Amino acid sequence: MTNPGKKFAILALFMLSIAIIAGLLASISYLSPEFLKEKIGFSVLRPVHVSAVYFWISLSATAGVYSALWNNNMSSFTSKMSYFHFVLIAISALGILISYFFKNFGGREYWEYNPYWAIPVLISWVLFLINYLHSALKIKNWPVYYWMWFTGILFFIFIFIENYLWLIPSIRESFIKDLTIQWKVNGSIVGAYNQLIYATAFYLMDKITDNKAHQVGHKKIVFAMYFLGLANLMFNWSHHIYTLPSDMYVKYIGYLVSMTEWVLFLRTIFLWKKTIDEFKINAHYFPYRFLIASEFWVFINLFQALLMSIPAINAYTHGTHVTVAHAMGTTIGINTMILLAALYMFFDGKNDQDSHSHRRYLKNNFWFLQISLLFFFLSLDISGVLKGLWQMDKHALPFSDMMANLHPWFILMFISGCGLFISLGIYCYYLLSVLLKRITNYSI
């Protein structure tokens, strides 16, 4: 029985490739607003980019879950049903992206595809839950990552259904209700993804450690993070609606729980690092490095998120490129680093020290990726702060003058975006070549 996660990983990497291509083309629109305007334009490139990123995260996380189950004697039922799951999500992903090019929209922000595509997506996640439980329930005394995978899948289904409450006329006709649910969903869905992704990170830590005395799966601090993560998933969304009229207690709860799970995640990685010897670091070079990179980006994004959670600051940053910087920092810096670590761990099959010494350019590419992301992050943050100050200035310059002042930062954003395109593209190409068994000689 082959690893059913492989086909999800292949599709995930294709989605990541589409995401970075669409993202690069969209960034050109900031420098040249007329770029591809008549043929595609920013109105198409943005939803293509966003949807492809969503599918990259969900598909690669799914690949990790199936691979973990496969390593733990997955049931034949789960293996067979995974094909139906894959076919449904593949049809949905490709259909949604193609529909954008025909200008077939109809959804809400970040979910701009026609709502009928939500049906196969929802069915695929229900199948995922059934498949997961059929194999996972045979395992006694679940480690924390099994609980996190379970609640991540379950809450995604619930939140995804909630995302389409706007189809009910009484909600759609109320602007405040409609917008509140939209922003609530976009905050909560991140919590569901975090459950899946952080669970994968903890699973990788245990696999790299390979020492039951130092494994994190049953540690109290990690279970504390799990329950804190659940609290974040259910309540943290309220800091997304500071600017909407709502009860103050909702905003206070959101402020109190904002990003607290990241503190424990940082501590968990810090304690885990102390248990890893040099041999295991070299034996799992890329999984280890990507996990450590995610630790750095958790710290950076935690600091920014805490600032953004302060209502007085949120009034300036909401709807600016600061929000985009935070999204990119978490999506690329945290989520993508963990998911790349998982793909290397599950599918590379070349984790010995000698093979990595012959792939020096991939090691150099790791640092190229981190530096590119740092400059990309800074360019978005600075342009966002400048725009936020402009929005609150009673004697603000005309919009065209403000955009002209931001032009140097848009140039930096484009250049660093090119760096992200190249560095992520290299990893996509390498991992796809491994998965598709078309491996060339990577020695230098």
XYZ file of C-alpha atoms in Angstrom:
444
model
C 0.000 0.000 0.000
C 1.573 3.277 -1.139
C 1.469 6.459 0.901
C -1.864 8.156 -0.001
C -0.431 11.503 1.065
C 1.813 11.556 -1.999
C -0.903 12.609 -4.464
C -2.045 15.390 -2.119
C 1.556 16.601 -1.803
C 1.967 16.738 -5.595
C -1.223 18.771 -6.025
C -0.222 20.999 -3.088
C 3.103 21.859 -4.728
C 1.355 22.683 -7.999
C -0.949 24.997 -6.017
C 2.067 26.656 -4.395
C 3.602 27.142 -7.853
C 0.403 28.799 -9.098
C 0.248 30.957 -5.962
C 3.763 32.367 -6.356
C 3.267 33.016 -10.085
C -0.042 34.843 -9.494
C 1.466 36.707 -6.539
C 4.415 37.926 -8.591
C 2.183 39.080 -11.458
C -0.167 40.817 -9.015
C 2.747 42.696 -7.427
C 3.609 44.154 -10.843
C 0.180 45.821 -10.791
C 1.396 48.077 -7.973
C 4.203 49.359 -10.190
C 2.201 49.385 -13.420
C -1.586 49.489 -12.848
C -2.240 48.858 -16.548
C -0.290 45.563 -16.503
C -2.505 42.786 -17.948
C -5.512 44.953 -17.079
C -7.355 44.233 -20.324
C -6.711 40.456 -20.255
C -6.546 39.357 -16.623
C -5.876 42.211 -14.234
C -5.510 42.412 -10.478
C -9.181 41.479 -10.003
C -8.395 37.964 -11.291
C -4.801 37.559 -10.095
C -5.646 38.316 -6.459
C -8.330 35.607 -6.001
C -6.201 33.125 -7.967
C -3.297 33.839 -5.615
C -5.416 33.672 -2.445
C -7.283 30.486 -3.403
C -4.087 28.757 -4.538
C -2.485 29.602 -1.183
C -5.490 28.214 0.690
C -5.272 24.989 -1.307
C -1.489 24.792 -0.826
C -1.932 24.949 2.949
C -4.879 22.554 3.179
C -3.515 20.013 0.678
C -0.001 19.892 2.143
C -1.440 19.610 5.664
C -3.682 16.803 4.395
C -0.637 15.093 2.875
C 1.034 15.266 6.281
C -1.967 13.763 8.086
C -2.337 10.881 5.634
C 1.422 10.235 5.718
C 1.410 10.073 9.521
C -1.521 7.638 9.466
C 0.228 5.596 6.780
C 3.343 5.379 8.953
C 1.104 4.059 11.726
C -0.486 1.181 9.775
C -3.338 3.022 8.070
C -6.466 0.955 7.433
C -7.129 -0.193 3.868
C -10.512 1.594 4.050
C -8.814 4.945 4.699
C -6.341 4.329 1.892
C -9.078 3.524 -0.635
C -11.379 6.351 0.440
C -8.512 8.828 0.183
C -8.808 8.524 -3.620
C -12.399 9.818 -3.511
C -11.246 12.600 -1.206
C -8.453 13.504 -3.613
C -10.640 13.476 -6.738
C -13.204 15.784 -5.120
C -10.685 18.318 -3.848
C -8.661 18.221 -7.090
C -11.763 18.913 -9.201
C -12.739 21.717 -6.809
C -9.300 23.352 -6.754
C -8.772 23.260 -10.513
C -12.381 24.230 -11.234
C -12.227 27.230 -8.907
C -8.989 28.544 -10.411
C -10.234 28.090 -13.986
C -13.551 29.791 -13.162
C -11.695 32.946 -12.096
C -10.247 33.378 -15.586
C -13.815 33.312 -16.949
C -14.740 36.018 -14.395
C -17.157 33.597 -12.730
C -17.181 35.048 -9.228
C -20.012 35.279 -6.701
C -18.483 34.612 -3.283
C -17.155 36.777 -0.478
C -13.676 38.132 0.292
C -11.001 35.396 0.189
C -13.704 32.962 -1.006
C -14.599 34.744 -4.226
C -15.542 31.707 -6.297
C -19.134 30.829 -7.104
C -20.760 29.176 -4.041
C -21.604 25.974 -5.929
C -17.905 25.055 -5.759
C -18.273 24.936 -1.974
C -20.306 21.717 -2.228
C -17.502 19.381 -3.436
C -15.040 21.136 -1.096
C -17.320 20.477 1.886
C -17.940 16.843 0.886
C -14.186 16.281 0.520
C -13.576 17.517 4.076
C -16.361 15.319 5.459
C -14.688 12.367 3.713
C -11.387 13.477 5.224
C -12.924 13.380 8.719
C -14.375 9.893 8.136
C -11.078 8.610 6.732
C -9.124 10.090 9.610
C -11.326 8.635 12.340
C -11.419 5.192 10.707
C -7.647 4.863 11.178
C -6.985 7.143 14.154
C -9.589 5.547 16.450
C -7.589 2.312 16.349
C -4.745 4.097 18.139
C -4.979 4.207 21.921
C -3.801 7.071 24.117
C -3.656 9.704 21.371
C -0.644 12.031 21.428
C -1.525 15.705 21.186
C -1.111 15.918 17.413
C -3.858 13.343 16.841
C -6.254 15.489 18.878
C -5.167 18.598 16.994
C -5.671 16.973 13.589
C -9.129 15.810 14.665
C -10.309 19.186 15.958
C -8.699 21.003 13.024
C -10.677 18.945 10.503
C -13.890 19.114 12.552
C -13.780 22.871 13.089
C -12.849 23.531 9.469
C -16.084 21.817 8.400
C -18.113 23.864 10.892
C -16.460 27.180 9.946
C -16.687 26.448 6.222
C -20.458 25.945 6.553
C -20.658 29.146 8.606
C -18.868 30.942 5.769
C -21.946 30.479 3.580
C -24.557 31.757 6.012
C -24.688 34.867 3.818
C -26.755 32.789 1.380
C -29.606 33.104 3.905
C -31.546 36.259 2.867
C -31.966 37.656 6.409
C -28.183 37.637 6.908
C -27.292 38.810 3.413
C -29.642 41.784 3.733
C -28.014 42.923 6.994
C -24.697 44.596 6.195
C -23.360 44.355 9.768
C -24.286 40.665 10.171
C -22.877 39.777 6.775
C -19.570 41.585 7.315
C -19.196 40.324 10.898
C -19.589 36.707 9.786
C -17.157 37.231 6.896
C -14.433 38.616 9.136
C -15.182 36.104 11.885
C -14.831 33.200 9.441
C -11.557 34.508 8.028
C -10.149 34.661 11.558
C -11.492 31.298 12.717
C -10.447 29.382 9.604
C -6.840 30.326 10.386
C -7.302 28.707 13.803
C -8.488 25.487 12.162
C -5.496 25.486 9.816
C -3.191 26.191 12.773
C -4.453 23.050 14.491
C -3.529 20.975 11.433
C -0.175 22.682 10.848
C 1.061 22.858 14.452
C 0.034 19.224 14.918
C 2.232 18.343 11.956
C 5.097 20.332 13.517
C 4.787 18.382 16.779
C 4.657 15.097 14.876
C 7.858 16.036 13.028
C 9.551 16.921 16.317
C 8.791 13.463 17.677
C 10.031 11.784 14.497
C 13.271 13.773 14.474
C 13.854 13.177 18.202
C 13.093 9.432 17.997
C 13.490 9.240 21.764
C 10.365 8.662 23.854
C 11.870 10.419 26.853
C 12.160 13.671 24.874
C 9.098 13.425 22.634
C 6.526 16.212 22.902
C 3.399 14.231 21.978
C 2.286 13.564 25.559
C 3.839 16.517 27.387
C 1.570 18.650 29.543
C 2.805 21.936 28.071
C 1.885 20.783 24.569
C -1.590 19.729 25.692
C -1.896 23.137 27.357
C -1.098 24.687 23.994
C -3.712 22.466 22.363
C -6.484 23.737 24.651
C -5.211 27.299 24.348
C -5.260 26.856 20.568
C -8.881 25.729 20.792
C -9.699 28.860 22.785
C -7.967 30.940 20.120
C -9.858 29.147 17.380
C -13.208 29.863 19.039
C -12.620 33.405 20.351
C -9.534 34.982 18.779
C -11.494 36.052 15.687
C -13.056 38.929 17.638
C -9.973 41.111 17.161
C -10.835 41.080 13.445
C -14.031 43.065 14.115
C -12.734 45.916 16.288
C -13.929 48.403 13.667
C -17.467 46.960 13.559
C -20.244 47.816 16.040
C -20.448 44.899 18.496
C -20.588 44.248 22.235
C -17.433 45.335 24.031
C -17.041 42.030 25.898
C -16.523 40.300 22.530
C -13.636 42.655 21.758
C -12.137 42.241 25.244
C -12.141 38.444 24.903
C -10.458 38.726 21.512
C -7.803 41.024 22.935
C -7.045 38.702 25.868
C -6.638 35.516 23.852
C -4.942 37.058 20.800
C -1.925 35.034 19.764
C -1.262 33.527 23.219
C -0.862 30.042 21.708
C 2.250 31.248 19.860
C 3.993 31.860 23.194
C 3.672 28.185 24.122
C 4.599 27.117 20.586
C 7.822 29.132 20.870
C 8.579 27.563 24.244
C 7.886 24.054 22.930
C 10.321 24.448 20.016
C 12.916 26.018 22.324
C 12.771 23.088 24.765
C 12.728 20.553 21.923
C 15.859 22.061 20.327
C 17.806 21.412 23.524
C 17.134 17.659 23.239
C 18.412 17.282 19.642
C 21.998 16.199 19.134
C 24.172 17.220 16.174
C 23.756 13.871 14.430
C 19.958 14.180 14.269
C 20.240 17.798 13.083
C 22.405 16.715 10.154
C 20.342 13.605 9.490
C 17.199 15.739 9.132
C 18.825 18.880 7.770
C 15.913 20.552 5.980
C 13.040 19.497 8.285
C 15.023 20.810 11.264
C 16.015 24.081 9.538
C 12.479 24.809 8.346
C 11.080 24.204 11.843
C 13.670 26.577 13.340
C 12.825 29.161 10.654
C 9.167 28.911 11.653
C 10.234 29.646 15.250
C 11.870 32.913 14.133
C 8.790 33.946 12.163
C 6.481 33.040 15.040
C 8.447 35.492 17.194
C 8.283 38.263 14.565
C 4.582 37.752 13.860
C 3.721 37.416 17.540
C 5.212 40.841 18.216
C 3.336 42.398 15.291
C 0.091 40.594 16.135
C 0.167 41.859 19.708
C 0.565 45.413 18.405
C -2.254 44.928 15.886
C -4.504 43.582 18.657
C -4.385 46.945 20.458
C -7.543 48.774 19.282
C -5.830 52.180 18.976
C -3.179 50.714 16.659
C -5.663 48.476 14.859
C -7.589 51.578 13.762
C -4.503 52.661 11.789
C -3.422 49.278 10.415
C -6.771 47.699 9.530
C -7.133 47.317 5.775
C -3.565 48.436 5.017
C -0.497 46.522 3.867
C 0.327 45.894 7.540
C -2.463 43.309 7.495
C -1.010 41.838 4.300
C 2.457 41.713 5.919
C 1.005 39.826 8.875
C -0.768 37.411 6.529
C 2.397 36.845 4.481
C 4.512 36.433 7.618
C 2.223 33.739 8.976
C 1.433 32.058 5.644
C 5.009 31.894 4.344
C 7.127 32.356 7.469
C 5.245 29.951 9.735
C 2.838 27.741 7.802
C 4.883 27.204 4.652
C 8.097 26.577 6.620
C 6.391 23.866 8.688
C 4.721 22.336 5.635
C 7.972 22.286 3.644
C 9.587 20.569 6.635
C 6.816 17.963 6.505
C 7.177 17.355 2.763
C 10.932 16.907 3.141
C 10.460 14.553 6.090
C 7.780 12.398 4.492
C 8.807 12.345 0.839
C 12.439 13.367 0.299
C 13.899 10.034 1.356
C 17.428 11.520 1.290
C 17.903 12.689 4.834
C 21.407 11.322 5.323
C 24.271 13.777 5.723
C 26.108 12.755 2.555
C 23.206 13.423 0.196
C 22.700 16.895 1.623
C 26.367 17.767 1.153
C 25.744 17.325 -2.588
C 22.816 19.740 -2.536
C 24.596 22.844 -1.311
C 22.554 25.138 -3.514
C 19.379 24.014 -1.744
C 20.986 24.969 1.561
C 21.943 28.378 0.143
C 18.432 28.710 -1.224
C 17.099 28.302 2.319
C 18.829 31.529 3.372
C 17.839 33.264 0.145
C 14.221 32.448 1.006
C 14.505 33.838 4.552
C 16.193 37.083 3.426
C 13.686 37.621 0.606
C 10.789 37.103 2.994
C 12.271 39.532 5.521
C 12.553 42.352 2.957
C 9.106 41.520 1.565
C 7.673 41.681 5.087
C 9.368 45.019 5.836
C 8.282 46.627 2.543
C 4.650 45.729 3.232
C 4.808 46.900 6.840
C 6.385 50.265 6.026
C 3.991 50.999 3.154
C 1.081 49.958 5.389
C 2.124 52.252 8.230
C 2.536 55.186 5.843
C -0.896 54.571 4.350
C -2.457 54.217 7.810
C -1.036 57.579 8.863
C -2.352 59.083 5.620
C -5.855 57.694 6.279
C -5.996 59.297 9.728
C -4.534 62.641 8.660
C -7.188 65.361 8.451
C -4.980 67.300 6.053
C -3.864 64.327 3.999
C -2.272 64.582 0.582
C -4.311 63.527 -2.459
C -4.462 59.756 -2.954
C -2.280 59.897 -6.067
C 0.464 61.748 -4.167
C 0.307 59.248 -1.315
C 0.662 56.331 -3.761
C 3.601 58.075 -5.427
C 5.322 58.326 -2.032
C 4.827 54.579 -1.550
C 6.334 53.735 -4.938
C 9.897 53.018 -3.615
C 8.455 50.528 -1.128
C 6.435 48.877 -3.895
C 9.685 48.470 -5.857
C 11.284 46.765 -2.843
C 8.173 44.608 -2.495
C 8.473 43.528 -6.137
C 12.220 42.786 -5.938
C 11.865 40.766 -2.731
C 8.771 39.116 -4.244
C 10.964 37.978 -7.136
C 13.296 36.475 -4.533
C 10.385 34.581 -2.979
C 9.268 33.437 -6.424
C 12.724 32.029 -7.216
C 13.458 30.459 -3.820
C 10.039 28.854 -3.335
C 10.051 27.825 -6.992
C 13.323 25.943 -6.486
C 11.856 23.971 -3.585
C 8.680 23.277 -5.564
C 10.702 21.973 -8.503
C 12.947 19.804 -6.341
C 10.148 18.259 -4.265
C 7.976 17.681 -7.336
C 10.886 15.981 -9.084
C 11.281 13.709 -6.056
C 7.577 12.944 -5.846
C 7.269 12.350 -9.577
C 10.484 10.285 -9.557
C 12.202 12.459 -12.115
C 15.232 13.213 -9.952
C 18.290 14.654 -11.637
C 21.805 14.999 -10.297
C 21.770 17.930 -7.851
C 25.446 17.857 -7.000
C 27.582 20.950 -7.470
